[in-house]
mmCIF file with all atom_site columns, C-alpha atoms in Angstrom:
data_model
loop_
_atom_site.group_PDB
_atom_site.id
_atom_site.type_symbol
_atom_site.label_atom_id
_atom_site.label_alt_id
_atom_site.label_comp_id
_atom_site.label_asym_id
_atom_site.label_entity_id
_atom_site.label_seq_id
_atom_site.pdbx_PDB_ins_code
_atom_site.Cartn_x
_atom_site.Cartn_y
_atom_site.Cartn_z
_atom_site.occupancy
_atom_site.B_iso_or_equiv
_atom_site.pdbx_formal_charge
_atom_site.auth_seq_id
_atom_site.auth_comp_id
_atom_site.auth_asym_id
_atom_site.auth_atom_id
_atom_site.pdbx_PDB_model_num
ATOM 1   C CA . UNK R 1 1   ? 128.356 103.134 148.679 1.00 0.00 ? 1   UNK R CA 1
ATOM 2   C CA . UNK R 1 2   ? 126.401 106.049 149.794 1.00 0.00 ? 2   UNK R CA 1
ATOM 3   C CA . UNK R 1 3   ? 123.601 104.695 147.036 1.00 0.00 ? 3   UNK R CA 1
ATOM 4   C CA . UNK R 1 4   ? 123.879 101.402 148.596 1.00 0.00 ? 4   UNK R CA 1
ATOM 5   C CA . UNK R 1 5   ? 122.467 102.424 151.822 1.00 0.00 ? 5   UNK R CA 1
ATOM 6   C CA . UNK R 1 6   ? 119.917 105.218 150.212 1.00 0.00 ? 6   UNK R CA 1
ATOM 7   C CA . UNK R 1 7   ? 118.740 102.224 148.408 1.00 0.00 ? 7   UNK R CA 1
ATOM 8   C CA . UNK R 1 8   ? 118.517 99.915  151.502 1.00 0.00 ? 8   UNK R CA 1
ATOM 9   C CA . UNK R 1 9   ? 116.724 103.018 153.381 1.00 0.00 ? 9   UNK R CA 1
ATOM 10  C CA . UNK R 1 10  ? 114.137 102.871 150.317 1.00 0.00 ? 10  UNK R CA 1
ATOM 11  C CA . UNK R 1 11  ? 113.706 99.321  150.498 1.00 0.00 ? 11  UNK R CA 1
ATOM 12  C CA . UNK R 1 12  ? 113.272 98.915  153.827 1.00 0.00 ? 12  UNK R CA 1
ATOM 13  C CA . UNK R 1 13  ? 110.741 102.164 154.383 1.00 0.00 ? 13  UNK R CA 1
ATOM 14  C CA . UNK R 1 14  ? 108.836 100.265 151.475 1.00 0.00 ? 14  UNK R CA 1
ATOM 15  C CA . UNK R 1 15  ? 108.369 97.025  152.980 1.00 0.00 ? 15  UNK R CA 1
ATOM 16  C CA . UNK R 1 16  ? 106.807 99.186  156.449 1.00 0.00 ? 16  UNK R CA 1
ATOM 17  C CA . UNK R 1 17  ? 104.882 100.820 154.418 1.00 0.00 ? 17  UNK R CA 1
ATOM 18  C CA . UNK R 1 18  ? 103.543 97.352  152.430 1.00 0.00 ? 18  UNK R CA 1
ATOM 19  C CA . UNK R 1 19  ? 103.353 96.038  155.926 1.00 0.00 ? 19  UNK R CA 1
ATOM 20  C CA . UNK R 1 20  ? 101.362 98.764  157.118 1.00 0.00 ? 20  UNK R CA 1
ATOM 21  C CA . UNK R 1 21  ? 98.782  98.610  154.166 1.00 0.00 ? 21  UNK R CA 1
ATOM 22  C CA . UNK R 1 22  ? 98.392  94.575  154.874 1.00 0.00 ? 22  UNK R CA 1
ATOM 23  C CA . UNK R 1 23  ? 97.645  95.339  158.489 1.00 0.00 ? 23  UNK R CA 1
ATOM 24  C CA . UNK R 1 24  ? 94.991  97.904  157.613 1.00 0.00 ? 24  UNK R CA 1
ATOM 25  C CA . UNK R 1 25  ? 93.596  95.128  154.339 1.00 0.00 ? 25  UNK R CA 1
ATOM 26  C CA . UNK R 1 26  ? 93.340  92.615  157.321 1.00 0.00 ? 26  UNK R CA 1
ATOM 27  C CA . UNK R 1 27  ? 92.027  94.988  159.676 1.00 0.00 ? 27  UNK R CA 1
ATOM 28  C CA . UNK R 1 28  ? 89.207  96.368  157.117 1.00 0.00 ? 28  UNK R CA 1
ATOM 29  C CA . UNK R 1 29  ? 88.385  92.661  155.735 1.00 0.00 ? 29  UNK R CA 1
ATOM 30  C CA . UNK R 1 30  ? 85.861  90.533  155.214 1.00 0.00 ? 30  UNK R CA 1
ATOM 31  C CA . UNK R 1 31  ? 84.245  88.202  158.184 1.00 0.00 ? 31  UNK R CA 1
ATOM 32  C CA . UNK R 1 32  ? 83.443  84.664  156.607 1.00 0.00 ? 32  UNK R CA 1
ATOM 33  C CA . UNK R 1 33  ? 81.157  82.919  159.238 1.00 0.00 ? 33  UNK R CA 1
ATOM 34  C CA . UNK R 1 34  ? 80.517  79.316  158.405 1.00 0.00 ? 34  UNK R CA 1
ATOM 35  C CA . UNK R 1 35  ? 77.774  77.603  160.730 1.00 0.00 ? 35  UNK R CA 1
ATOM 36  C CA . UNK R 1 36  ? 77.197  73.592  159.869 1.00 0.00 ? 36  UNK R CA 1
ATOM 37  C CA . UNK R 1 37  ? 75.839  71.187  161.729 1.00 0.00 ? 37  UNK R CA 1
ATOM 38  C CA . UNK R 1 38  ? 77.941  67.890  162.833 1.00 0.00 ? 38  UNK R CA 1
ATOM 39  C CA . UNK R 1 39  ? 81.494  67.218  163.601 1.00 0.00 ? 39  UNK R CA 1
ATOM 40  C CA . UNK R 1 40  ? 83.895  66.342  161.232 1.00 0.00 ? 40  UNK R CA 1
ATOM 41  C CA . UNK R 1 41  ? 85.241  62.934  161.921 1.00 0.00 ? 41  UNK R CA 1
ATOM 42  C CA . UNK R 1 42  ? 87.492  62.135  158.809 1.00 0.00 ? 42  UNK R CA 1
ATOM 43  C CA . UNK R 1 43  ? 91.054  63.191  158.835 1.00 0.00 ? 43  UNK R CA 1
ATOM 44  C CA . UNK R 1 44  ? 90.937  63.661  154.809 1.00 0.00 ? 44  UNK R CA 1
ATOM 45  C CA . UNK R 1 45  ? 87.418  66.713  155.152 1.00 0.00 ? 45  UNK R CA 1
ATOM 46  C CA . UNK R 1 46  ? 89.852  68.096  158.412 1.00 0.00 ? 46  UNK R CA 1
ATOM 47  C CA . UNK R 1 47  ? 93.015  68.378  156.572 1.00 0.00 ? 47  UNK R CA 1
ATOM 48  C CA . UNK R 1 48  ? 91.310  69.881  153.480 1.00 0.00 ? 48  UNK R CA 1
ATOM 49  C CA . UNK R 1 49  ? 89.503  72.543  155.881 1.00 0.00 ? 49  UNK R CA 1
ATOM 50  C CA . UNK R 1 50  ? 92.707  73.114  157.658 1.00 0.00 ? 50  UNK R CA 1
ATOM 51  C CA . UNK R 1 51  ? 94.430  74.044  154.190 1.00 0.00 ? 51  UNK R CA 1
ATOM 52  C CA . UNK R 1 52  ? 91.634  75.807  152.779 1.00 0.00 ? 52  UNK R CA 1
ATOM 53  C CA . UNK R 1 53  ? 90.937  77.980  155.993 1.00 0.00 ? 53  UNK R CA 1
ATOM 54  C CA . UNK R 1 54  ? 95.147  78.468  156.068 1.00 0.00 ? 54  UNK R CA 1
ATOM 55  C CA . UNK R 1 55  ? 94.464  79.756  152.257 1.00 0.00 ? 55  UNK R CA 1
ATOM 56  C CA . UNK R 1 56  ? 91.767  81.852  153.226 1.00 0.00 ? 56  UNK R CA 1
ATOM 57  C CA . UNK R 1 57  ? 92.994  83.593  155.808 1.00 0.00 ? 57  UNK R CA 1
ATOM 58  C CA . UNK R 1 58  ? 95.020  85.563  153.254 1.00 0.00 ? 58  UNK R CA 1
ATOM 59  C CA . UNK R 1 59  ? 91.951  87.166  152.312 1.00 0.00 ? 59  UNK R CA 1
ATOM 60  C CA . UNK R 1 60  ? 89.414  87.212  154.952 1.00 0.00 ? 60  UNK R CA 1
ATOM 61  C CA . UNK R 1 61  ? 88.828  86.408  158.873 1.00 0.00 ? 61  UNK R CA 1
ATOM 62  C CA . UNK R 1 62  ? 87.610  82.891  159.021 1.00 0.00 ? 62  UNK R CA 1
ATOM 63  C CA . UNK R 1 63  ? 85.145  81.354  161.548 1.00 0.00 ? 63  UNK R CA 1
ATOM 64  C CA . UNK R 1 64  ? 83.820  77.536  161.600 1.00 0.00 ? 64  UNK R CA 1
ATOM 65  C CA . UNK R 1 65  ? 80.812  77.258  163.929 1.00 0.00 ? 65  UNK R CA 1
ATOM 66  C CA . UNK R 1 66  ? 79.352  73.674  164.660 1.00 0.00 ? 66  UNK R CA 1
ATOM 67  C CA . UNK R 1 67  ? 76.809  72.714  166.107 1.00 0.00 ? 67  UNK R CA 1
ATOM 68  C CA . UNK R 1 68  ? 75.366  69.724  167.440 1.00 0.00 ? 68  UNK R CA 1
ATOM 69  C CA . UNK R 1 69  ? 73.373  67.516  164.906 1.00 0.00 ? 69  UNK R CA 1
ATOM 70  C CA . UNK R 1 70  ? 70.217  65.503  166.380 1.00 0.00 ? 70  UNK R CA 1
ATOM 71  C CA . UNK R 1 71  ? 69.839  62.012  165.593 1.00 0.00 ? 71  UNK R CA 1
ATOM 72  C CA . UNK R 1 72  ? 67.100  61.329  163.045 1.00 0.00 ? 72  UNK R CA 1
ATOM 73  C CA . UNK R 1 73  ? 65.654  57.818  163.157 1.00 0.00 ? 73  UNK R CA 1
ATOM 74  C CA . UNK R 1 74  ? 64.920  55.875  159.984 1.00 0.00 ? 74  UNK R CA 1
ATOM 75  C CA . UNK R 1 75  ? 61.391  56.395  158.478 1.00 0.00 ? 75  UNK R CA 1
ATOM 76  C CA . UNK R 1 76  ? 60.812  59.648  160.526 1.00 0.00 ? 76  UNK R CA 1
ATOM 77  C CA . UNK R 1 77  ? 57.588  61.505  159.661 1.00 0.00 ? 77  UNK R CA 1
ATOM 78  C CA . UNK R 1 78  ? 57.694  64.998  158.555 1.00 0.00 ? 78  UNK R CA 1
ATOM 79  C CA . UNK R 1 79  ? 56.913  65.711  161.914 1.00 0.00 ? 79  UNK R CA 1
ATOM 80  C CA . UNK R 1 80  ? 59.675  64.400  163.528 1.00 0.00 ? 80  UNK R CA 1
ATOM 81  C CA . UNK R 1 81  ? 62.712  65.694  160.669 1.00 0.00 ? 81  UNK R CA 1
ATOM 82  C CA . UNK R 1 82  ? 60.771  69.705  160.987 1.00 0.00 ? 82  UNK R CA 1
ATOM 83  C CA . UNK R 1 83  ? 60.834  68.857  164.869 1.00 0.00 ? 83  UNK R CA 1
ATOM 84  C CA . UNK R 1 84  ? 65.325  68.020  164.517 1.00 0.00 ? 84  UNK R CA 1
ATOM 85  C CA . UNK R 1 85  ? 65.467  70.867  161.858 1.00 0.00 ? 85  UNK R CA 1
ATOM 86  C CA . UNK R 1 86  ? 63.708  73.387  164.295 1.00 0.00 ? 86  UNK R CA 1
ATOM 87  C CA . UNK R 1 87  ? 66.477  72.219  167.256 1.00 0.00 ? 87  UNK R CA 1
ATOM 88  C CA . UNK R 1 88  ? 69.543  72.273  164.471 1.00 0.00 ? 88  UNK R CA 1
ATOM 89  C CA . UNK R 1 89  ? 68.358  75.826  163.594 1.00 0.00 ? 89  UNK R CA 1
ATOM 90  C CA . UNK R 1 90  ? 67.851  77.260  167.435 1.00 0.00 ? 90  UNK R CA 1
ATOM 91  C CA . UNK R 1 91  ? 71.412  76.259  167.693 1.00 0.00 ? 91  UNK R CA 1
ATOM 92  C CA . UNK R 1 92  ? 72.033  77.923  164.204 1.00 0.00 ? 92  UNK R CA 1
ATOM 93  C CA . UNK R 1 93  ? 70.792  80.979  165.136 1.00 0.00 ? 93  UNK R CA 1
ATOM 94  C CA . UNK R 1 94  ? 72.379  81.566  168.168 1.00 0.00 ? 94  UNK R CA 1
ATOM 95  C CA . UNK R 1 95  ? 75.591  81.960  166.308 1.00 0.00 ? 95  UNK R CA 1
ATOM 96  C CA . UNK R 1 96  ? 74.173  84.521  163.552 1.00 0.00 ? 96  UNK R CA 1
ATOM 97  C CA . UNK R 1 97  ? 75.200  87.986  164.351 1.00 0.00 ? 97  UNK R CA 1
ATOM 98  C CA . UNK R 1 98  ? 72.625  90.726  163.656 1.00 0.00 ? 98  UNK R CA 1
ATOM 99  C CA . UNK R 1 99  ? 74.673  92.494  161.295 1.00 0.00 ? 99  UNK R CA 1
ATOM 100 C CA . UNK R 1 100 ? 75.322  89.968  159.007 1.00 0.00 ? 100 UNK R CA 1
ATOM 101 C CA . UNK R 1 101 ? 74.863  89.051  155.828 1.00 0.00 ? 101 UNK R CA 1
ATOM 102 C CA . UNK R 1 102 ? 73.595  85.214  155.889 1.00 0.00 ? 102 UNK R CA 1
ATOM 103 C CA . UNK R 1 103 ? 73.525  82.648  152.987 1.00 0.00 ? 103 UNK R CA 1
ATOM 104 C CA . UNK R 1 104 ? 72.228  79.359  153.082 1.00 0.00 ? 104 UNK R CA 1
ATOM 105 C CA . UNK R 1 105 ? 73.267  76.565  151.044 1.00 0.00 ? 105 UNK R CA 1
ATOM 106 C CA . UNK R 1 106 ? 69.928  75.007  149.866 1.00 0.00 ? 106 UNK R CA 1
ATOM 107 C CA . UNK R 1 107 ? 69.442  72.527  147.317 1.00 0.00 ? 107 UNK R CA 1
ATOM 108 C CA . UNK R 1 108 ? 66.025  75.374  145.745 1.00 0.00 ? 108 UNK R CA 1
ATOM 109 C CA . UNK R 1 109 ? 68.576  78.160  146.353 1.00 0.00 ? 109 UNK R CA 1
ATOM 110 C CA . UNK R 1 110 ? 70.124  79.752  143.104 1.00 0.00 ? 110 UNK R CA 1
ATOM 111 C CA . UNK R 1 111 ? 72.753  78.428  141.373 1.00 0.00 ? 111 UNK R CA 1
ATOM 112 C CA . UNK R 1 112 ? 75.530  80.325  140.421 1.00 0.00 ? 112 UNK R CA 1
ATOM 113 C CA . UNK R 1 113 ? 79.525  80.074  138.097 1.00 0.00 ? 113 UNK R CA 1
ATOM 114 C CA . UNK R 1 114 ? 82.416  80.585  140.597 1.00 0.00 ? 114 UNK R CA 1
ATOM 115 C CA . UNK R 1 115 ? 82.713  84.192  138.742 1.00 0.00 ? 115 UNK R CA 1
ATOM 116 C CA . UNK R 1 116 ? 79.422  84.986  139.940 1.00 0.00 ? 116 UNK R CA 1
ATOM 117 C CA . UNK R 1 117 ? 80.029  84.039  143.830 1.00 0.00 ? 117 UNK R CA 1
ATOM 118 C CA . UNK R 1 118 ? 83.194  86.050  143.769 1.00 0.00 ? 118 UNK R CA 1
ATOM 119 C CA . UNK R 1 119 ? 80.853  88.794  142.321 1.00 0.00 ? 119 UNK R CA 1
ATOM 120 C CA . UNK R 1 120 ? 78.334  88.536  145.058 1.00 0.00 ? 120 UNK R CA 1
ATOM 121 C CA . UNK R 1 121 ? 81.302  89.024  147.906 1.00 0.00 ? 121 UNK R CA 1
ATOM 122 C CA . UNK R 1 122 ? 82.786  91.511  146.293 1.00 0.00 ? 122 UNK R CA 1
ATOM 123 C CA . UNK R 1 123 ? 79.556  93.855  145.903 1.00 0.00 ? 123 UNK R CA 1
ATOM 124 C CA . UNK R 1 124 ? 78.611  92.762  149.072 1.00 0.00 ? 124 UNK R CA 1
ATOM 125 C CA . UNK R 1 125 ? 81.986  94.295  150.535 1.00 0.00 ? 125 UNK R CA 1
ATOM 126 C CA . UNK R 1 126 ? 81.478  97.182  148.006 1.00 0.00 ? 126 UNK R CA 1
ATOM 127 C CA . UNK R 1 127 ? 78.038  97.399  149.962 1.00 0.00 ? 127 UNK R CA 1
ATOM 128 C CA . UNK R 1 128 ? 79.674  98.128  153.076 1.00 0.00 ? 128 UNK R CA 1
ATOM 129 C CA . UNK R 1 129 ? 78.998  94.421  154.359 1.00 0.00 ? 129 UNK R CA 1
ATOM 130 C CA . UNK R 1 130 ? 81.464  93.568  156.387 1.00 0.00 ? 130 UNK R CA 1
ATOM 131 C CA . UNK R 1 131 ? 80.154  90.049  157.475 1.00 0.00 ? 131 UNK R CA 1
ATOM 132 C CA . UNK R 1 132 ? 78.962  86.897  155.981 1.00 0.00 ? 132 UNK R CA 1
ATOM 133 C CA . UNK R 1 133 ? 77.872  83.889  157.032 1.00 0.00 ? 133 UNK R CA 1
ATOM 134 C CA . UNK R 1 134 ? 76.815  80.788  155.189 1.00 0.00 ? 134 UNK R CA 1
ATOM 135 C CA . UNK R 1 135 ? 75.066  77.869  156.994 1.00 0.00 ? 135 UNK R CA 1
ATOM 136 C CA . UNK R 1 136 ? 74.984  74.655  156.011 1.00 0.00 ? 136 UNK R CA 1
ATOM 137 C CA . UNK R 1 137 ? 72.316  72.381  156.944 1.00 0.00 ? 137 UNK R CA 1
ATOM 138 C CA . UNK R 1 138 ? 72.296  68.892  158.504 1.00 0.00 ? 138 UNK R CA 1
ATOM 139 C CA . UNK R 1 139 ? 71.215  65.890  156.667 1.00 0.00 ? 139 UNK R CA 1
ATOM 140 C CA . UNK R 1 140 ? 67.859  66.711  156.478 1.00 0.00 ? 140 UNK R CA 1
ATOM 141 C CA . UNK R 1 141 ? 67.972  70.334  155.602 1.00 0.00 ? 141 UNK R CA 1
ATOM 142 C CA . UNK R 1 142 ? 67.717  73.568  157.265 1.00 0.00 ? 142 UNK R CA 1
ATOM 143 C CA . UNK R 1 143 ? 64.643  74.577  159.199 1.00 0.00 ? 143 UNK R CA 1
ATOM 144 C CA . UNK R 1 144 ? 62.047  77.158  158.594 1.00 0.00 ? 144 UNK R CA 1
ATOM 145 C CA . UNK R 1 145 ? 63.621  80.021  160.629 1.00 0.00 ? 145 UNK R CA 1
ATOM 146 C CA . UNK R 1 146 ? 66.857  79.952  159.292 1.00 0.00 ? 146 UNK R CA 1
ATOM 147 C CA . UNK R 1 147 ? 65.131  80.312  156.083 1.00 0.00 ? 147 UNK R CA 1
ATOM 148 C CA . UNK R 1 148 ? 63.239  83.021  157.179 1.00 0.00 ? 148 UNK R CA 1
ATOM 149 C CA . UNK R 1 149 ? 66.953  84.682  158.304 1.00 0.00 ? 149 UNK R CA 1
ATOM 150 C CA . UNK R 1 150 ? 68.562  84.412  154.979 1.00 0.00 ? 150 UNK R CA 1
ATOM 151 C CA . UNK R 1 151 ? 69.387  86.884  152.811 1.00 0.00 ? 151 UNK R CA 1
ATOM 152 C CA . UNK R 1 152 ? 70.452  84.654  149.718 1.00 0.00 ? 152 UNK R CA 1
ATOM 153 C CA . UNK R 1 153 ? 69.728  80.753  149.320 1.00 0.00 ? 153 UNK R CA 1
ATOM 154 C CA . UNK R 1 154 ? 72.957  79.772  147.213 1.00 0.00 ? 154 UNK R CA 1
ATOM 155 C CA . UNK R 1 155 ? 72.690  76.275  145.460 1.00 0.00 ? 155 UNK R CA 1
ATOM 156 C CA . UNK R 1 156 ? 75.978  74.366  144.492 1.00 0.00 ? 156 UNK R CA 1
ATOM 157 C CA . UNK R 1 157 ? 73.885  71.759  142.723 1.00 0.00 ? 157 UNK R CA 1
ATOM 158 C CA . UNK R 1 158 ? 70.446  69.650  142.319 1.00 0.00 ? 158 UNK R CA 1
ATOM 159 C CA . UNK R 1 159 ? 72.197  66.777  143.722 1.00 0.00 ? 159 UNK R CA 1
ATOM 160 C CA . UNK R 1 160 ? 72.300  66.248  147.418 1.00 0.00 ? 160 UNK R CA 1
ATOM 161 C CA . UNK R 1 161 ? 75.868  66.350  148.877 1.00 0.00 ? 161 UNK R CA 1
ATOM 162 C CA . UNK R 1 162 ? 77.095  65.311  152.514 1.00 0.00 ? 162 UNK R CA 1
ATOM 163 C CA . UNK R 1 163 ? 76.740  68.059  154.719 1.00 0.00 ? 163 UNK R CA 1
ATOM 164 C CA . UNK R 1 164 ? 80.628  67.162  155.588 1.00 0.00 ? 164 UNK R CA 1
ATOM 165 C CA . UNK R 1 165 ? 82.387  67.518  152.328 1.00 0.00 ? 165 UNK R CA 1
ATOM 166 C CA . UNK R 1 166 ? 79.769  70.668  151.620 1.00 0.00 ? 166 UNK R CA 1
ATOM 167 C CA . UNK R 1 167 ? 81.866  72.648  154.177 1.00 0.00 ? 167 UNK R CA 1
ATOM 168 C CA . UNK R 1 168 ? 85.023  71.894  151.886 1.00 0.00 ? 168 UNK R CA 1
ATOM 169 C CA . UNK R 1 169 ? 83.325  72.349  148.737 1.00 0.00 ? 169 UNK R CA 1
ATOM 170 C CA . UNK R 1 170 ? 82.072  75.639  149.761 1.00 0.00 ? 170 UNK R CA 1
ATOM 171 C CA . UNK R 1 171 ? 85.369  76.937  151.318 1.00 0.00 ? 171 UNK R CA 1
ATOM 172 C CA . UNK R 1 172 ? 87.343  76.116  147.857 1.00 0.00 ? 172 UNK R CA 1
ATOM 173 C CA . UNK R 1 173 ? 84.700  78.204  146.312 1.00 0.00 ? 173 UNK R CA 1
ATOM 174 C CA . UNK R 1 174 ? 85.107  81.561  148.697 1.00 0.00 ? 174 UNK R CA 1
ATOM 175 C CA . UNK R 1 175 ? 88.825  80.713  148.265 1.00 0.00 ? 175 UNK R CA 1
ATOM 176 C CA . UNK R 1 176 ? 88.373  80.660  144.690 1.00 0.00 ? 176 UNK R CA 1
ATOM 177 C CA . UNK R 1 177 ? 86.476  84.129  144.974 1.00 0.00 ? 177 UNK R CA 1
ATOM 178 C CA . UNK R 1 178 ? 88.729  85.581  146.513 1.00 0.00 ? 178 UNK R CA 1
ATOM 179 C CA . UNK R 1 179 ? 91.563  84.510  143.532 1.00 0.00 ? 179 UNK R CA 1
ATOM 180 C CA . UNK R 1 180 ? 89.019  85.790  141.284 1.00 0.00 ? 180 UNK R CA 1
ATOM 181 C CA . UNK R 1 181 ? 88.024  89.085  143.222 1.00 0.00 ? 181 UNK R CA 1
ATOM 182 C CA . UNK R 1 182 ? 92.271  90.121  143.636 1.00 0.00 ? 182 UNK R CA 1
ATOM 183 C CA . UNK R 1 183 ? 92.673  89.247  139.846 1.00 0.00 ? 183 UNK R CA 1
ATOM 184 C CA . UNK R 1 184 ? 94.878  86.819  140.866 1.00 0.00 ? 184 UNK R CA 1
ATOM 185 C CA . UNK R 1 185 ? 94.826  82.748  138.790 1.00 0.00 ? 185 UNK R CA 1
ATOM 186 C CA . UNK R 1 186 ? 93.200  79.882  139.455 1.00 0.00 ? 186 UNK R CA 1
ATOM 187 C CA . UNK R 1 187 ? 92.494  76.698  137.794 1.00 0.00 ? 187 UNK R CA 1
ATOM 188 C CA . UNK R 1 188 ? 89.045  76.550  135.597 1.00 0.00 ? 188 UNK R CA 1
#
């Protein structure tokens, strides 16, 4: 009997102690900043965010920033889509901290394996960054002084993608990192 409650004492100090530890993992981790432009209308993109950012926060703090997409007419000269992009990316950049490490999803950027993504957080963390933010561009890309802010232009593909199902696309793939990065499986 005596054992028993030695036993339960043991338990029970290890499970404050594991709690403890978490608190001080969550308190220490990893700010994941996502700035897009547009609303998500469909139910199907908002559930999938809702599960992936539930997944995520596991692992990292999680922040969804949108911002307010400008209309572009059809047949709009180059002057008019860098005019919207230049609006799109004042609003961007209101939302990007100084200290933080920003990545752009660009269709030039570099493409990279899921191994290698979860490679680039985890050195970045390693580096002592302790925030990261990926923007995603509206429909007609991201303008020339969010580029100039970036740090890393990250490709997912030559093909162009909606700027709506990017955002899920690009939070399975930080989720998937962050399987990667704790050793723990995930489907190839």
């Amino acid at each position: 009997a005596a054992s028993d409650v030695y036993k339960r004492q043991c338990e029970q100090r290890r499970k404050r102690r594991i709690k403890k530890l978490e608190a001080l993992i969550q308190e220490k981790s990893m700010k994941i900043t996502i700035i897009t432009v547009g609303k998500i209308k469909e139910k199907y993109l908002k559930d999938a965010i809702a599960e992936y950012s539930k997944r995520l926060s596991k692992y990292c703090k999680l922040e969804i920033m949108e911002v307010a997409d400008e209309k572009t007419p059809d047949n709009a000269s180059e002057n008019v889509e860098q005019m919207i992009r230049s609006k799109e990316g004042e609003r961007i950049l209101k939302y990007v901290k100084d200290d933080a490490y920003v990545i752009t999803l660009e269709i030039q950027g570099k493409q990279v394996t899921s191994e290698e993504l979860a490679d680039k957080i985890d050195t970045l963390g390693v580096q002592g960054i302790s925030h990261i933010t990926f923007i995603i561009g509206g429909s007609i890309g991201l303008g020339e002084q969010v580029l100039a802010r970036s740090d890393y232009a990250l490709s997912f593909s030559k093909m162009t993608f909606p700027h709506q199902l990017m955002r899920v696309i690009l939070l399975e793939q930080i989720y998937r990192s962050y399987r990667i990065i704790h050793g723990e499986p995930y489907h190839k």
